[in-house]
Tab-separated table of C-alpha atoms in Angstrom:
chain	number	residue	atom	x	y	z
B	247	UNK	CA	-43.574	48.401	-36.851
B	248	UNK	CA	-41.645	44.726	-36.983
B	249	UNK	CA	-39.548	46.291	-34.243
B	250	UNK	CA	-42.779	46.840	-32.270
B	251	UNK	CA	-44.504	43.750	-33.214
B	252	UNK	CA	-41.281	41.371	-32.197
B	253	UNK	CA	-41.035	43.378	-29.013
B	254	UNK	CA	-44.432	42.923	-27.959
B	255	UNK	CA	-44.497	39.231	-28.888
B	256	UNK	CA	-41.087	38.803	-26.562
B	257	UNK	CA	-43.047	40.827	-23.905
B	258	UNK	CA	-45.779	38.255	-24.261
B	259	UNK	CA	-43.492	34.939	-24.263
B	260	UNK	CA	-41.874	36.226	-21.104
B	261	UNK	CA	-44.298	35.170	-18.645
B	262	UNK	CA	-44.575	31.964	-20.028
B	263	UNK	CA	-40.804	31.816	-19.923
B	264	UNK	CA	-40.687	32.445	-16.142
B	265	UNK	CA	-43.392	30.283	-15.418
B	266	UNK	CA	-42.253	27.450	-16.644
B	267	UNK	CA	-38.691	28.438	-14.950
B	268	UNK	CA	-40.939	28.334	-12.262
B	269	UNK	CA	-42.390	25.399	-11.949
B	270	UNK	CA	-39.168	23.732	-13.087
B	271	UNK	CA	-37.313	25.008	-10.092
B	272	UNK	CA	-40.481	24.113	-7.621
B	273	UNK	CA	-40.386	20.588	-8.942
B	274	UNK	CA	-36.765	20.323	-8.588
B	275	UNK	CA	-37.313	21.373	-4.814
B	276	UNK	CA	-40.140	18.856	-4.157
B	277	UNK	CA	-37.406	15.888	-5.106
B	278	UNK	CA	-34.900	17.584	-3.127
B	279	UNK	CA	-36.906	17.556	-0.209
B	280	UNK	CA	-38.182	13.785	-1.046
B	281	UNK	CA	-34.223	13.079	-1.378
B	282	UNK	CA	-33.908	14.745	1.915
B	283	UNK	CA	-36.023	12.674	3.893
B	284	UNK	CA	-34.530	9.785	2.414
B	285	UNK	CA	-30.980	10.343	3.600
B	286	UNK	CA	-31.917	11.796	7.048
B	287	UNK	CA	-33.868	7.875	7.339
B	288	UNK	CA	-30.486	6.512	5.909
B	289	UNK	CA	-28.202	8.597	8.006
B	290	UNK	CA	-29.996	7.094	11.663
B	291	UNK	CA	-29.572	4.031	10.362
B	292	UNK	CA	-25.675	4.311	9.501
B	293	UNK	CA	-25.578	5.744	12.848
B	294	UNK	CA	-27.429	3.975	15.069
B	295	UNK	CA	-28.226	0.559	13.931
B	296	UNK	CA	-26.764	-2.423	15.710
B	297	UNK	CA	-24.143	-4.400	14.056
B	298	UNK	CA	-21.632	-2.947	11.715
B	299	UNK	CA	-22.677	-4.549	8.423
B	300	UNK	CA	-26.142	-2.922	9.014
B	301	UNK	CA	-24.037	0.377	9.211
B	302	UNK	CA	-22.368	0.064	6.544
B	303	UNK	CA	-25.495	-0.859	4.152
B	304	UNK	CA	-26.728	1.936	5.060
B	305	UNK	CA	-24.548	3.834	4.187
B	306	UNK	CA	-23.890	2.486	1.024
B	307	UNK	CA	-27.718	3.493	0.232
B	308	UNK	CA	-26.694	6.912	1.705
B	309	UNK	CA	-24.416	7.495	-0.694
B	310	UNK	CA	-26.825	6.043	-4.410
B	311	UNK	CA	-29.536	8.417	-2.904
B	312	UNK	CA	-26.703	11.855	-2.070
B	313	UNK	CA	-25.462	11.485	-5.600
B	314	UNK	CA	-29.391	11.303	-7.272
B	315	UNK	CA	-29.746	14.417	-5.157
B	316	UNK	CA	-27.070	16.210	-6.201
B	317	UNK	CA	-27.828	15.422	-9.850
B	318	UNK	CA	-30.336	18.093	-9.671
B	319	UNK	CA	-29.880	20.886	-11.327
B	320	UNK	CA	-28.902	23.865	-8.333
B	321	UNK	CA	-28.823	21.357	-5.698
B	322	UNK	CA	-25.640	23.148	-4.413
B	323	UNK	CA	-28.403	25.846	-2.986
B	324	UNK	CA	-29.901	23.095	-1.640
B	325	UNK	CA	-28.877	22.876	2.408
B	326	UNK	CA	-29.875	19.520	3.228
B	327	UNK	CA	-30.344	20.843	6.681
B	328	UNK	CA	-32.631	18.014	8.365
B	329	UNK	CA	-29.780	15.496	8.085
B	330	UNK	CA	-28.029	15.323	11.041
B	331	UNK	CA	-26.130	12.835	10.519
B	332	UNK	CA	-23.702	15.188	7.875
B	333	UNK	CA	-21.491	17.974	8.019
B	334	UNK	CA	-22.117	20.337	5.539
B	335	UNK	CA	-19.958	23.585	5.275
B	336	UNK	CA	-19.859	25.879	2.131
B	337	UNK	CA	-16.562	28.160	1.479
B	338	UNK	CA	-17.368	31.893	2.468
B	339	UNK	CA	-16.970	32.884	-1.094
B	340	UNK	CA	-19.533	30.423	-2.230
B	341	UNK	CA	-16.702	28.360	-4.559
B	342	UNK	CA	-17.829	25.504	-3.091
B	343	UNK	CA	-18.791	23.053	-0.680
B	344	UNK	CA	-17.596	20.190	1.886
B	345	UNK	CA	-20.057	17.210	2.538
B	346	UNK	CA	-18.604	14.886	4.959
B	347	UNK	CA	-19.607	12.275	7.864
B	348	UNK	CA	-18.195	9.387	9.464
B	349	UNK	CA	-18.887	5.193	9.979
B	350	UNK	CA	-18.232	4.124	13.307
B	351	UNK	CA	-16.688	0.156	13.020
B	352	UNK	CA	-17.150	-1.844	16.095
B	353	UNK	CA	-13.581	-1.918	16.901
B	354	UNK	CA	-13.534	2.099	17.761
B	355	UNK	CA	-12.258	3.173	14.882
B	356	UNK	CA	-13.892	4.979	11.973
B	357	UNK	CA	-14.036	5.449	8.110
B	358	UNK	CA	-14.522	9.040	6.572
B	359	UNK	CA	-16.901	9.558	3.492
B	360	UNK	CA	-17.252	12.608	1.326
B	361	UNK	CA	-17.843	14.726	-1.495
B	362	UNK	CA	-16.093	18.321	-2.629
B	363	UNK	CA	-19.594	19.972	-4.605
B	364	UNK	CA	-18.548	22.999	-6.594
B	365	UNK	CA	-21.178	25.847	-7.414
B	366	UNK	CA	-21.559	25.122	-11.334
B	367	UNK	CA	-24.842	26.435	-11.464
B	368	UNK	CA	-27.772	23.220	-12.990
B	369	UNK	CA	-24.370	20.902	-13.683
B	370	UNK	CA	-23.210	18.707	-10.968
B	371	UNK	CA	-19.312	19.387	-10.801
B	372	UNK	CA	-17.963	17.008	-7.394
B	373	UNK	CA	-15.189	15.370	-6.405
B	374	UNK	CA	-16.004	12.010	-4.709
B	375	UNK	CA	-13.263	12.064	-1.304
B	376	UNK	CA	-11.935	8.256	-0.723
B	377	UNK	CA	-10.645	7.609	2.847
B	378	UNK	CA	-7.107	7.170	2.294
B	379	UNK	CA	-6.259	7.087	6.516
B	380	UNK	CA	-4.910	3.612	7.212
B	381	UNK	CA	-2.076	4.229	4.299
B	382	UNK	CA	-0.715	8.175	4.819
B	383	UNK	CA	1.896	7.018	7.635
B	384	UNK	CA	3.103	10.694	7.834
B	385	UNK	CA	0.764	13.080	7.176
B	386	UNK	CA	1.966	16.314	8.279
B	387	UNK	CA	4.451	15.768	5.441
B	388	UNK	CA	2.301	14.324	2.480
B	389	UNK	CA	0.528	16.339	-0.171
B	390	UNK	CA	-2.450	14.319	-1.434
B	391	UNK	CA	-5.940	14.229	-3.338
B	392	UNK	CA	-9.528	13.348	-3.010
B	393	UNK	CA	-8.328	9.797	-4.052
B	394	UNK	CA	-6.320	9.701	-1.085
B	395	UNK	CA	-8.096	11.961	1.120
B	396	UNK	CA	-6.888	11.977	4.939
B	397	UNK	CA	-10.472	11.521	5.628
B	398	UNK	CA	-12.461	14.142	8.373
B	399	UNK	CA	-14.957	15.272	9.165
B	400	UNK	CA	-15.123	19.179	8.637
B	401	UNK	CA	-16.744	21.667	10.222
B	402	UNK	CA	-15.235	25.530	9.096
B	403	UNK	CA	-13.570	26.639	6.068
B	404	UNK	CA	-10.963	29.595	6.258
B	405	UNK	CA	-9.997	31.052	3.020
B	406	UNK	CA	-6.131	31.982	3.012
B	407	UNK	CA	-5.323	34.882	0.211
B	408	UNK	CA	-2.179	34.195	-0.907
B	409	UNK	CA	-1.639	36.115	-3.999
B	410	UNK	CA	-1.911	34.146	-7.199
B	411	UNK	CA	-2.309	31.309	-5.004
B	412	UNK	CA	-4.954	31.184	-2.821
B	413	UNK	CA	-6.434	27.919	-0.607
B	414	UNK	CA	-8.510	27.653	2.123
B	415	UNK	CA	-8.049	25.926	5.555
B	416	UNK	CA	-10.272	23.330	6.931
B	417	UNK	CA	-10.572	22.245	10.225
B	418	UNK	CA	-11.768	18.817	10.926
B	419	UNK	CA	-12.939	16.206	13.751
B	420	UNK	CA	-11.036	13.037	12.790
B	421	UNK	CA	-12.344	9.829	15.331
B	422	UNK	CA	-9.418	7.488	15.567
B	423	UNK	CA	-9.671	4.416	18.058
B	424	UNK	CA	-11.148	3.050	21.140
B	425	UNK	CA	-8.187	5.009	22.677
B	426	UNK	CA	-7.896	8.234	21.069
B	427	UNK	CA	-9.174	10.746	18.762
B	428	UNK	CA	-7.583	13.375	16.328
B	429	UNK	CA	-8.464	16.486	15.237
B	430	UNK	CA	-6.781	17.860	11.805
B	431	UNK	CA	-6.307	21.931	10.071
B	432	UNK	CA	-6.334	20.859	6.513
B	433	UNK	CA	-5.235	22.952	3.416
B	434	UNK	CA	-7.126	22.744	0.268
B	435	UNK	CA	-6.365	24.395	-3.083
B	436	UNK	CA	-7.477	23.923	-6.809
B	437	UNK	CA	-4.603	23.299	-9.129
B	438	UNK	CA	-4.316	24.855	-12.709
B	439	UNK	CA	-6.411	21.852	-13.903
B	440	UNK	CA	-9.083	22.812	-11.393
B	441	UNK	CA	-8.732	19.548	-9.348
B	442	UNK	CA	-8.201	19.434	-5.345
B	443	UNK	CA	-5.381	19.476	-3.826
B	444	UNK	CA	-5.318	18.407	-0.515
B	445	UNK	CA	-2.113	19.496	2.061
B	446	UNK	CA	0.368	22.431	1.377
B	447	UNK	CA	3.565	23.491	3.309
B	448	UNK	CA	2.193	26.678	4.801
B	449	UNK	CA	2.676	25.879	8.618
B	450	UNK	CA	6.040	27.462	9.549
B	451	UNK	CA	7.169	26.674	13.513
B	452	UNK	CA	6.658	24.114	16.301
B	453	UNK	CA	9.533	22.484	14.953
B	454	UNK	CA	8.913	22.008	11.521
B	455	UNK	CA	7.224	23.289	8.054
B	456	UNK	CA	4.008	20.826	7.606
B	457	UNK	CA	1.626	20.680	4.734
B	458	UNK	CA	-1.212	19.723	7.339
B	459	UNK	CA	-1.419	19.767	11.422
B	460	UNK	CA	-2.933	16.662	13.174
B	461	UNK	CA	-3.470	16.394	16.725
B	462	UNK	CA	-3.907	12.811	19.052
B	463	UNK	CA	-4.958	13.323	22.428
B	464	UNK	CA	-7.154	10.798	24.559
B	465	UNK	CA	-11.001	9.755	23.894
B	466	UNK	CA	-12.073	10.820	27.325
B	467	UNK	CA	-10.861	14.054	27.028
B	468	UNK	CA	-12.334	17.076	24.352
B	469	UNK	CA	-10.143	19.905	22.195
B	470	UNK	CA	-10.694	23.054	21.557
B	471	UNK	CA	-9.591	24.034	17.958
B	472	UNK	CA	-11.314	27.262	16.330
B	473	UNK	CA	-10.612	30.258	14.182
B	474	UNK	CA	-10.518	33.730	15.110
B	475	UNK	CA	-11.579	35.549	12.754
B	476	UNK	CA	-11.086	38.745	14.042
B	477	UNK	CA	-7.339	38.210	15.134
B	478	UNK	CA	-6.772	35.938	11.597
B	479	UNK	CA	-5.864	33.253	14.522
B	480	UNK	CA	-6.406	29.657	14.478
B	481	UNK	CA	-6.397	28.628	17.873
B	482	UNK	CA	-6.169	24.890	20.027
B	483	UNK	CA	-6.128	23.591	23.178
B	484	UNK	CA	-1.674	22.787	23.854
B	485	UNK	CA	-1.575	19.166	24.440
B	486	UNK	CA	0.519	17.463	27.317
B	487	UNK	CA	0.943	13.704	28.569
B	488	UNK	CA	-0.470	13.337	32.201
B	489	UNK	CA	2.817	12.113	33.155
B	490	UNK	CA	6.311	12.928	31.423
B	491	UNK	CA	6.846	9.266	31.033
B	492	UNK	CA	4.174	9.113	28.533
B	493	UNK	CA	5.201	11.437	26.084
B	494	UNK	CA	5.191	8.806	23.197
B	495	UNK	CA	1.728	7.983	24.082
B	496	UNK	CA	-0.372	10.540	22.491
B	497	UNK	CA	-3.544	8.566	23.276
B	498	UNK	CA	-2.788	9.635	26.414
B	499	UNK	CA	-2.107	13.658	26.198
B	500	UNK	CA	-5.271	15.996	26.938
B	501	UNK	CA	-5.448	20.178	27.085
B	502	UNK	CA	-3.438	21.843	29.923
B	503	UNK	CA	-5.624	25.075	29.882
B	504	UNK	CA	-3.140	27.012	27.621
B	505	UNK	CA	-3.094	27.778	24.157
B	506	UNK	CA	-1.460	28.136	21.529
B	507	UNK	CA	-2.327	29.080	17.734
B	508	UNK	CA	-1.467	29.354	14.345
B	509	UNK	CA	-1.116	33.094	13.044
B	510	UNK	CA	-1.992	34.033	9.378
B	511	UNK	CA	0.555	36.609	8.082
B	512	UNK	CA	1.449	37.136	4.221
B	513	UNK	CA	-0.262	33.658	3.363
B	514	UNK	CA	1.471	31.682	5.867
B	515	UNK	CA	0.936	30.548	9.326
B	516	UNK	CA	3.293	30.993	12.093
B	517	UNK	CA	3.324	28.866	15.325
B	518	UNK	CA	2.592	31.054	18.357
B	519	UNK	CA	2.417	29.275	21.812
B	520	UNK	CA	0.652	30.642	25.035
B	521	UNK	CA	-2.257	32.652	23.614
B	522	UNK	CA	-4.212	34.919	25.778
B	523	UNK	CA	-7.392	33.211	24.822
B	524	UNK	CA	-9.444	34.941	28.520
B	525	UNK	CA	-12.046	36.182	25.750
B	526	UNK	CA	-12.657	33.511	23.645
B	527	UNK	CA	-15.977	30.880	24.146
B	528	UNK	CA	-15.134	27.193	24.899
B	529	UNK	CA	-16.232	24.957	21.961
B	530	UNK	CA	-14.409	21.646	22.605
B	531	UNK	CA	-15.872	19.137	20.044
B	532	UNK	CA	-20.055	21.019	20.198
B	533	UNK	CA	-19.702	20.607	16.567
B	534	UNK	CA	-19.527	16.751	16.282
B	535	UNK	CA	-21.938	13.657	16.308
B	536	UNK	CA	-20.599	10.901	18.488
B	537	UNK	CA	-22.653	7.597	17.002
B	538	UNK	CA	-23.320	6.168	20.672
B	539	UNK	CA	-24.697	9.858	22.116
B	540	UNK	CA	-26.364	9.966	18.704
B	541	UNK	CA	-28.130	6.828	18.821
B	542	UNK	CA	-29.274	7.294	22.591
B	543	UNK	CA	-30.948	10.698	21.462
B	544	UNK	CA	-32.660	9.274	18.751
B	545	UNK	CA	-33.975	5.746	20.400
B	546	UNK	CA	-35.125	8.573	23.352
B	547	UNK	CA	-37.242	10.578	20.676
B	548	UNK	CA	-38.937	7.887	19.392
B	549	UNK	CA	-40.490	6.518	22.317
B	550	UNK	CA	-41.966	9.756	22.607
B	551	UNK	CA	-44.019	9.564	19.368
């Protein structure tokens, strides 16, 4: 009979239980979405406001309110969709998650902010990613941190098996000067301590092993650099100067129409040059918010309202 009677009184608590579970999780969603609206208002501003300072002020407020948001418990579920102004790209096996975006300085050149989110459940578990650009002279040879973060901004994740030691590949937009822009295939991995790691030596060819690959090529022109999934192919646009006496200049080099690519095999990548790439869709730089474009979109949509 007590066996009964403590049954039936669990059976009784549990809607109570999941009601109040509930309306805990519905109230957490309300301030998301409040938090939301907040940083898409922010994120126009850091983008399209005048004068530099203004951007940056912005963006300082951008980044009190992200942090309050992500304080909430499950906010990693939370997609944050309606701000444009951010890239936001979760790992395909849900580990965790890139937020990144960019300042535009008046000089054409940029400053990368960021966060690594992990998927701890109602705990907030980040790693804040500092811009560490101006200071990583080589950095196809460096191994770094989110302290000293060769700042991008990302748009795919690629998770590389590699036995006992797997990372995951990151491909990034990476706005340089007035003259030129970069593009970067990043390598990040978790070390025994759990912390990022961010650059690896697992790019075997072209000349050398490097930890990361960055390409320069000029402002005016646009880069293809994608993965094939299906092929376990990263693939970019080959890069030439428009005259052999430029060679040193990469701010001036722009695509040739071949390709070549980056080949996983046994948890490396091997160089491969002049890809048949007939099949494959064009998507030089669709994935990226350039501030002026930005800003002339927005001013055009509200003088509609």
């Amino acid at each position: 009979m007590k066996k009964i009677l403590i049954l039936c009184l669990i059976a009784a608590a549990m809607p109570l239980w999941v009601l109040a579970q509930h309306s805990d999780d519905s109230g957490n969603t309300k301030l998301l979405i409040t938090y939301q609206d907040s940083l898409t208002a922010l994120g126009k501003k850091f983008i399209n406001k005048d004068t530099e300072m203004e951007r940056m002020n912005a963006n300082t407020e951008f980044i009190k309110t992200l942090v309050k948001a992500l304080k909430i418990p499950h906010s990693f579920d939370f997609p944050f969709d309606s701000v444009k102004s951010i890239s936001i790209v979760n790992s395909p096996d849900k580990h965790f998650r890139m937020i990144t975006w960019h300042i535009a300085f008046d000089d054409g050149s940029y400053r990368f902010y960021g966060t690594i989110q992990m998927n701890a459940g109602d705990k907030l578990q980040m790693f804040p990613l500092t811009d560490y650009s101006p200071l990583i002279k080589k950095a196809e040879d460096t191994i770094t941190n989110n302290t000293q973060w060769f700042g991008a901004q990302y748009y795919s994740i690629i998770p590389a098996n590699a036995g006992q030691n797997p990372y995951y590949i990151l491909l990034g937009w990476k706005g340089n000067t007035i003259k030129s822009t970069k593009k970067v295939i990043e390598v990040l991995s978790f070390g025994s301590n759990g912390k990022p790691v961010l650059g690896l030596p697992v790019f075997d060819g072209n000349g050398k092993t490097r930890n990361r690959v960055v390409f320069e090529y000029t402002r005016q022109a646009s880069m293809l650099l994608k993965y094939d999934a299906d092929k376990q192919l990263i693939v970019f646009d080959n890069l030439v100067p428009p005259d052999a006496k430029l060679k040193s200049q990469p701010e001036s080099y722009g695509p040739d129409l071949s390709y070549n690519g980056y080949l996983l095999k046994n948890g490396r990548w091997v160089y491969k040059e002049n890809l048949d790439m007939r099949n494959t869709a064009d998507s030089h730089d669709d994935n990226y918010i350039d501030p002026k474009k930005q800003a002339e979109i927005d001013k055009a949509t509200a003088t509609q309202h």
